[in-house]
Amino acid sequence: MKTRITELFGIEHPIIQGGMHFVGFAEMAAAVSNAGGLGIITGLTQRTPDDLAKEIARCKEMTDKPFGVNLTFLPSVNQPDYPGYVKAILDSGVKAVETAGNNPAKWLPPLQEAGVKVIHKCTSVRHSLKAESIGCDAVSVDGFECGGHPGEDDVPNMILLPRAAEELKIPFVASGGMADARSLVAALAMGAEGMNMGTRFIATKEAPVHENVKLAIVAASELDTRLVMRPLRNTERVLTNAAVERLLQKEKELGPNIKFEDIIEEVAGVYPRIMMDGEMEAGAWSCGMVAGLIHDIPTCKELIDRIMSEAEQIIRGRLEGFLAA
């Protein structure tokens, strides 16, 4: 399948693995890239720029295919060493970067001078247009269904993707609710040129997370996610558990007076405990409604091959079959 996204990143299939905290290690990125998609290492999971450089080198030992690095620009008291992370990416020769969070404009010139293609994660048409105007090569359009941060507009992909297609000139991929061939074909029909999968890639053999995490995703239905931190305007979609329900109760009781400090126990520093140690009640962790469509734990190659062959069946068989002769 050839789209502007496969051409832009030099990949075989229009499938990107989004950056995910304590999931996007070299093993994950290499497995997706070897299967013909675009694997992504999560930059800020690596504690220092030097650690990121080592992780990129490790990934290069596992794949000779293109892969990228996610850099999320967050407002924080202790700013990560963003110049150092950008330098690590440039020095390593990585040619794809997924940016997220705050406006990445100040970091674009050095990346693009080095021939790096930048795809920015957006949850709205206006942010997508901003990304286009500052020179991003592509955008990942995140619908309300997505795991992690869906923004505050609550527009699902059935509306958001065609709206993005109406407005954008640069290519975009659909993100949020993407799991299989049906997702890919629907996204293409609505104007996207590929799809970005997060939660689906956690439930794969190569995902470097505890087996409990994978089993929790397979066991979950589309009704098992919750939106937390809405009163703080930092909404996150997470899989429900005891800690999440406790957090929601605090939000209900404290109302508009809630502060981040009130929920720090449920959200701060919980990822290593969940992803590495499999403590599934430790706190809130990002998961999409798409969990309801995830029923197995294949290898990345099995998953991507299945998506591509079934997408062809849907397009050539089912959809063409609806057309009158």
PDB file of N, CA and C in Angstrom, residues 243-303:
ATOM      1  N   ALA A 243      -7.134   2.345  41.863  1.00  0.00           N
ATOM      2  CA  ALA A 243      -6.515   3.668  42.018  1.00  0.00           C
ATOM      3  C   ALA A 243      -7.258   4.716  41.196  1.00  0.00           C
ATOM      4  N   VAL A 244      -7.683   4.337  39.997  1.00  0.00           N
ATOM      5  CA  VAL A 244      -8.401   5.274  39.117  1.00  0.00           C
ATOM      6  C   VAL A 244      -9.753   5.634  39.722  1.00  0.00           C
ATOM      7  N   GLU A 245     -10.456   4.655  40.246  1.00  0.00           N
ATOM      8  CA  GLU A 245     -11.763   4.930  40.858  1.00  0.00           C
ATOM      9  C   GLU A 245     -11.603   5.805  42.107  1.00  0.00           C
ATOM     10  N   ARG A 246     -10.508   5.594  42.835  1.00  0.00           N
ATOM     11  CA  ARG A 246     -10.209   6.432  44.008  1.00  0.00           C
ATOM     12  C   ARG A 246      -9.939   7.878  43.565  1.00  0.00           C
ATOM     13  N   LEU A 247      -9.194   8.018  42.488  1.00  0.00           N
ATOM     14  CA  LEU A 247      -8.886   9.340  41.926  1.00  0.00           C
ATOM     15  C   LEU A 247     -10.169  10.062  41.517  1.00  0.00           C
ATOM     16  N   LEU A 248     -11.052   9.342  40.844  1.00  0.00           N
ATOM     17  CA  LEU A 248     -12.317   9.944  40.387  1.00  0.00           C
ATOM     18  C   LEU A 248     -13.175  10.383  41.569  1.00  0.00           C
ATOM     19  N   GLN A 249     -13.126   9.602  42.651  1.00  0.00           N
ATOM     20  CA  GLN A 249     -13.879   9.959  43.856  1.00  0.00           C
ATOM     21  C   GLN A 249     -13.338  11.273  44.460  1.00  0.00           C
ATOM     22  N   LYS A 250     -12.014  11.422  44.457  1.00  0.00           N
ATOM     23  CA  LYS A 250     -11.398  12.675  44.941  1.00  0.00           C
ATOM     24  C   LYS A 250     -11.848  13.845  44.076  1.00  0.00           C
ATOM     25  N   GLU A 251     -11.865  13.640  42.754  1.00  0.00           N
ATOM     26  CA  GLU A 251     -12.293  14.714  41.847  1.00  0.00           C
ATOM     27  C   GLU A 251     -13.735  15.127  42.147  1.00  0.00           C
ATOM     28  N   LYS A 252     -14.556  14.124  42.433  1.00  0.00           N
ATOM     29  CA  LYS A 252     -15.975  14.392  42.719  1.00  0.00           C
ATOM     30  C   LYS A 252     -16.123  15.173  44.025  1.00  0.00           C
ATOM     31  N   GLU A 253     -15.378  14.748  45.036  1.00  0.00           N
ATOM     32  CA  GLU A 253     -15.505  15.371  46.354  1.00  0.00           C
ATOM     33  C   GLU A 253     -14.898  16.783  46.402  1.00  0.00           C
ATOM     34  N   LEU A 254     -13.758  16.974  45.750  1.00  0.00           N
ATOM     35  CA  LEU A 254     -13.057  18.258  45.817  1.00  0.00           C
ATOM     36  C   LEU A 254     -13.530  19.246  44.755  1.00  0.00           C
ATOM     37  N   GLY A 255     -14.144  18.717  43.688  1.00  0.00           N
ATOM     38  CA  GLY A 255     -14.699  19.577  42.642  1.00  0.00           C
ATOM     39  C   GLY A 255     -13.659  20.519  42.069  1.00  0.00           C
ATOM     40  N   PRO A 256     -14.026  21.782  41.866  1.00  0.00           N
ATOM     41  CA  PRO A 256     -13.107  22.735  41.230  1.00  0.00           C
ATOM     42  C   PRO A 256     -11.898  23.091  42.091  1.00  0.00           C
ATOM     43  N   ASN A 257     -11.914  22.694  43.371  1.00  0.00           N
ATOM     44  CA  ASN A 257     -10.785  23.008  44.265  1.00  0.00           C
ATOM     45  C   ASN A 257      -9.633  22.009  44.159  1.00  0.00           C
ATOM     46  N   ILE A 258      -9.818  20.955  43.350  1.00  0.00           N
ATOM     47  CA  ILE A 258      -8.798  19.908  43.283  1.00  0.00           C
ATOM     48  C   ILE A 258      -7.490  20.461  42.719  1.00  0.00           C
ATOM     49  N   LYS A 259      -6.376  19.976  43.281  1.00  0.00           N
ATOM     50  CA  LYS A 259      -5.047  20.344  42.780  1.00  0.00           C
ATOM     51  C   LYS A 259      -4.298  19.061  42.447  1.00  0.00           C
ATOM     52  N   PHE A 260      -3.274  19.192  41.620  1.00  0.00           N
ATOM     53  CA  PHE A 260      -2.496  18.020  41.222  1.00  0.00           C
ATOM     54  C   PHE A 260      -1.965  17.265  42.444  1.00  0.00           C
ATOM     55  N   GLU A 261      -1.584  18.027  43.473  1.00  0.00           N
ATOM     56  CA  GLU A 261      -1.038  17.408  44.686  1.00  0.00           C
ATOM     57  C   GLU A 261      -2.026  16.426  45.331  1.00  0.00           C
ATOM     58  N   ASP A 262      -3.326  16.665  45.115  1.00  0.00           N
ATOM     59  CA  ASP A 262      -4.350  15.803  45.722  1.00  0.00           C
ATOM     60  C   ASP A 262      -4.371  14.405  45.110  1.00  0.00           C
ATOM     61  N   ILE A 263      -3.901  14.293  43.871  1.00  0.00           N
ATOM     62  CA  ILE A 263      -3.990  12.995  43.170  1.00  0.00           C
ATOM     63  C   ILE A 263      -2.612  12.436  42.821  1.00  0.00           C
ATOM     64  N   ILE A 264      -1.590  13.051  43.398  1.00  0.00           N
ATOM     65  CA  ILE A 264      -0.219  12.682  43.015  1.00  0.00           C
ATOM     66  C   ILE A 264       0.065  11.198  43.249  1.00  0.00           C
ATOM     67  N   GLU A 265      -0.540  10.660  44.308  1.00  0.00           N
ATOM     68  CA  GLU A 265      -0.323   9.242  44.660  1.00  0.00           C
ATOM     69  C   GLU A 265      -0.799   8.306  43.542  1.00  0.00           C
ATOM     70  N   GLU A 266      -1.876   8.716  42.851  1.00  0.00           N
ATOM     71  CA  GLU A 266      -2.462   7.854  41.810  1.00  0.00           C
ATOM     72  C   GLU A 266      -1.835   8.033  40.416  1.00  0.00           C
ATOM     73  N   VAL A 267      -1.091   9.146  40.232  1.00  0.00           N
ATOM     74  CA  VAL A 267      -0.597   9.404  38.871  1.00  0.00           C
ATOM     75  C   VAL A 267       0.918   9.586  38.757  1.00  0.00           C
ATOM     76  N   ALA A 268       1.594   9.934  39.812  1.00  0.00           N
ATOM     77  CA  ALA A 268       3.025  10.249  39.694  1.00  0.00           C
ATOM     78  C   ALA A 268       3.901   9.008  39.862  1.00  0.00           C
ATOM     79  N   GLY A 269       4.771   8.785  38.895  1.00  0.00           N
ATOM     80  CA  GLY A 269       5.764   7.710  39.007  1.00  0.00           C
ATOM     81  C   GLY A 269       5.213   6.300  39.013  1.00  0.00           C
ATOM     82  N   VAL A 270       3.993   6.117  38.503  1.00  0.00           N
ATOM     83  CA  VAL A 270       3.383   4.773  38.577  1.00  0.00           C
ATOM     84  C   VAL A 270       3.764   3.883  37.382  1.00  0.00           C
ATOM     85  N   TYR A 271       4.238   4.496  36.296  1.00  0.00           N
ATOM     86  CA  TYR A 271       4.474   3.698  35.078  1.00  0.00           C
ATOM     87  C   TYR A 271       5.462   2.548  35.246  1.00  0.00           C
ATOM     88  N   PRO A 272       6.629   2.763  35.886  1.00  0.00           N
ATOM     89  CA  PRO A 272       7.535   1.619  36.056  1.00  0.00           C
ATOM     90  C   PRO A 272       6.883   0.469  36.834  1.00  0.00           C
ATOM     91  N   ARG A 273       6.114   0.816  37.870  1.00  0.00           N
ATOM     92  CA  ARG A 273       5.479  -0.229  38.692  1.00  0.00           C
ATOM     93  C   ARG A 273       4.474  -1.033  37.871  1.00  0.00           C
ATOM     94  N   ILE A 274       3.748  -0.350  36.983  1.00  0.00           N
ATOM     95  CA  ILE A 274       2.743  -1.043  36.174  1.00  0.00           C
ATOM     96  C   ILE A 274       3.404  -1.784  35.019  1.00  0.00           C
ATOM     97  N   MET A 275       4.134  -1.038  34.186  1.00  0.00           N
ATOM     98  CA  MET A 275       4.671  -1.612  32.949  1.00  0.00           C
ATOM     99  C   MET A 275       5.769  -2.642  33.193  1.00  0.00           C
ATOM    100  N   MET A 276       6.614  -2.382  34.185  1.00  0.00           N
ATOM    101  CA  MET A 276       7.738  -3.301  34.448  1.00  0.00           C
ATOM    102  C   MET A 276       7.371  -4.415  35.431  1.00  0.00           C
ATOM    103  N   ASP A 277       6.688  -4.017  36.515  1.00  0.00           N
ATOM    104  CA  ASP A 277       6.445  -4.972  37.604  1.00  0.00           C
ATOM    105  C   ASP A 277       5.059  -5.629  37.546  1.00  0.00           C
ATOM    106  N   GLY A 278       4.182  -5.106  36.679  1.00  0.00           N
ATOM    107  CA  GLY A 278       2.853  -5.707  36.537  1.00  0.00           C
ATOM    108  C   GLY A 278       1.913  -5.454  37.694  1.00  0.00           C
ATOM    109  N   GLU A 279       2.167  -4.356  38.467  1.00  0.00           N
ATOM    110  CA  GLU A 279       1.263  -4.002  39.583  1.00  0.00           C
ATOM    111  C   GLU A 279       0.056  -3.257  39.007  1.00  0.00           C
ATOM    112  N   MET A 280      -0.964  -3.975  38.640  1.00  0.00           N
ATOM    113  CA  MET A 280      -2.044  -3.394  37.851  1.00  0.00           C
ATOM    114  C   MET A 280      -2.951  -2.438  38.631  1.00  0.00           C
ATOM    115  N   GLU A 281      -2.819  -2.406  39.943  1.00  0.00           N
ATOM    116  CA  GLU A 281      -3.625  -1.480  40.743  1.00  0.00           C
ATOM    117  C   GLU A 281      -2.811  -0.267  41.216  1.00  0.00           C
ATOM    118  N   ALA A 282      -1.574  -0.130  40.735  1.00  0.00           N
ATOM    119  CA  ALA A 282      -0.659   0.885  41.267  1.00  0.00           C
ATOM    120  C   ALA A 282      -1.094   2.317  40.984  1.00  0.00           C
ATOM    121  N   GLY A 283      -1.785   2.537  39.872  1.00  0.00           N
ATOM    122  CA  GLY A 283      -2.177   3.905  39.535  1.00  0.00           C
ATOM    123  C   GLY A 283      -2.806   3.970  38.155  1.00  0.00           C
ATOM    124  N   ALA A 284      -2.898   5.197  37.641  1.00  0.00           N
ATOM    125  CA  ALA A 284      -3.559   5.430  36.349  1.00  0.00           C
ATOM    126  C   ALA A 284      -2.562   5.270  35.205  1.00  0.00           C
ATOM    127  N   TRP A 285      -2.953   4.475  34.202  1.00  0.00           N
ATOM    128  CA  TRP A 285      -2.080   4.334  33.023  1.00  0.00           C
ATOM    129  C   TRP A 285      -2.911   4.415  31.744  1.00  0.00           C
ATOM    130  N   SER A 286      -2.328   5.056  30.746  1.00  0.00           N
ATOM    131  CA  SER A 286      -3.035   5.344  29.495  1.00  0.00           C
ATOM    132  C   SER A 286      -3.461   4.075  28.761  1.00  0.00           C
ATOM    133  N   CYS A 287      -4.716   4.088  28.330  1.00  0.00           N
ATOM    134  CA  CYS A 287      -5.250   2.964  27.555  1.00  0.00           C
ATOM    135  C   CYS A 287      -6.450   3.472  26.772  1.00  0.00           C
ATOM    136  N   GLY A 288      -6.570   3.079  25.513  1.00  0.00           N
ATOM    137  CA  GLY A 288      -7.664   3.539  24.679  1.00  0.00           C
ATOM    138  C   GLY A 288      -8.898   2.661  24.767  1.00  0.00           C
ATOM    139  N   MET A 289     -10.045   3.228  24.348  1.00  0.00           N
ATOM    140  CA  MET A 289     -11.285   2.450  24.264  1.00  0.00           C
ATOM    141  C   MET A 289     -11.136   1.270  23.320  1.00  0.00           C
ATOM    142  N   VAL A 290     -10.130   1.362  22.457  1.00  0.00           N
ATOM    143  CA  VAL A 290      -9.854   0.319  21.469  1.00  0.00           C
ATOM    144  C   VAL A 290      -9.550  -1.034  22.129  1.00  0.00           C
ATOM    145  N   ALA A 291      -9.298  -1.026  23.432  1.00  0.00           N
ATOM    146  CA  ALA A 291      -9.085  -2.294  24.153  1.00  0.00           C
ATOM    147  C   ALA A 291     -10.224  -3.273  23.880  1.00  0.00           C
ATOM    148  N   GLY A 292     -11.421  -2.741  23.659  1.00  0.00           N
ATOM    149  CA  GLY A 292     -12.571  -3.596  23.347  1.00  0.00           C
ATOM    150  C   GLY A 292     -12.437  -4.372  22.049  1.00  0.00           C
ATOM    151  N   LEU A 293     -11.523  -3.947  21.178  1.00  0.00           N
ATOM    152  CA  LEU A 293     -11.306  -4.631  19.891  1.00  0.00           C
ATOM    153  C   LEU A 293     -10.069  -5.523  19.906  1.00  0.00           C
ATOM    154  N   ILE A 294      -9.414  -5.613  21.053  1.00  0.00           N
ATOM    155  CA  ILE A 294      -8.156  -6.368  21.140  1.00  0.00           C
ATOM    156  C   ILE A 294      -8.409  -7.692  21.856  1.00  0.00           C
ATOM    157  N   HIS A 295      -8.212  -8.784  21.120  1.00  0.00           N
ATOM    158  CA  HIS A 295      -8.589 -10.105  21.660  1.00  0.00           C
ATOM    159  C   HIS A 295      -7.431 -11.097  21.708  1.00  0.00           C
ATOM    160  N   ASP A 296      -6.241 -10.681  21.272  1.00  0.00           N
ATOM    161  CA  ASP A 296      -5.121 -11.627  21.252  1.00  0.00           C
ATOM    162  C   ASP A 296      -3.802 -10.876  21.411  1.00  0.00           C
ATOM    163  N   ILE A 297      -2.720 -11.651  21.534  1.00  0.00           N
ATOM    164  CA  ILE A 297      -1.381 -11.081  21.710  1.00  0.00           C
ATOM    165  C   ILE A 297      -0.474 -11.666  20.619  1.00  0.00           C
ATOM    166  N   PRO A 298      -0.561 -11.121  19.407  1.00  0.00           N
ATOM    167  CA  PRO A 298       0.257 -11.636  18.303  1.00  0.00           C
ATOM    168  C   PRO A 298       1.658 -11.025  18.308  1.00  0.00           C
ATOM    169  N   THR A 299       2.525 -11.489  17.412  1.00  0.00           N
ATOM    170  CA  THR A 299       3.771 -10.759  17.178  1.00  0.00           C
ATOM    171  C   THR A 299       3.421  -9.514  16.352  1.00  0.00           C
ATOM    172  N   CYS A 300       4.326  -8.551  16.332  1.00  0.00           N
ATOM    173  CA  CYS A 300       4.073  -7.332  15.532  1.00  0.00           C
ATOM    174  C   CYS A 300       3.931  -7.690  14.056  1.00  0.00           C
ATOM    175  N   LYS A 301       4.730  -8.641  13.603  1.00  0.00           N
ATOM    176  CA  LYS A 301       4.647  -9.041  12.185  1.00  0.00           C
ATOM    177  C   LYS A 301       3.305  -9.698  11.893  1.00  0.00           C
ATOM    178  N   GLU A 302       2.877 -10.590  12.761  1.00  0.00           N
ATOM    179  CA  GLU A 302       1.560 -11.237  12.566  1.00  0.00           C
ATOM    180  C   GLU A 302       0.454 -10.183  12.533  1.00  0.00           C
ATOM    181  N   LEU A 303       0.541  -9.215  13.450  1.00  0.00           N
ATOM    182  CA  LEU A 303      -0.489  -8.179  13.534  1.00  0.00           C
ATOM    183  C   LEU A 303      -0.520  -7.317  12.271  1.00  0.00           C
TER     184      LEU A 303
END
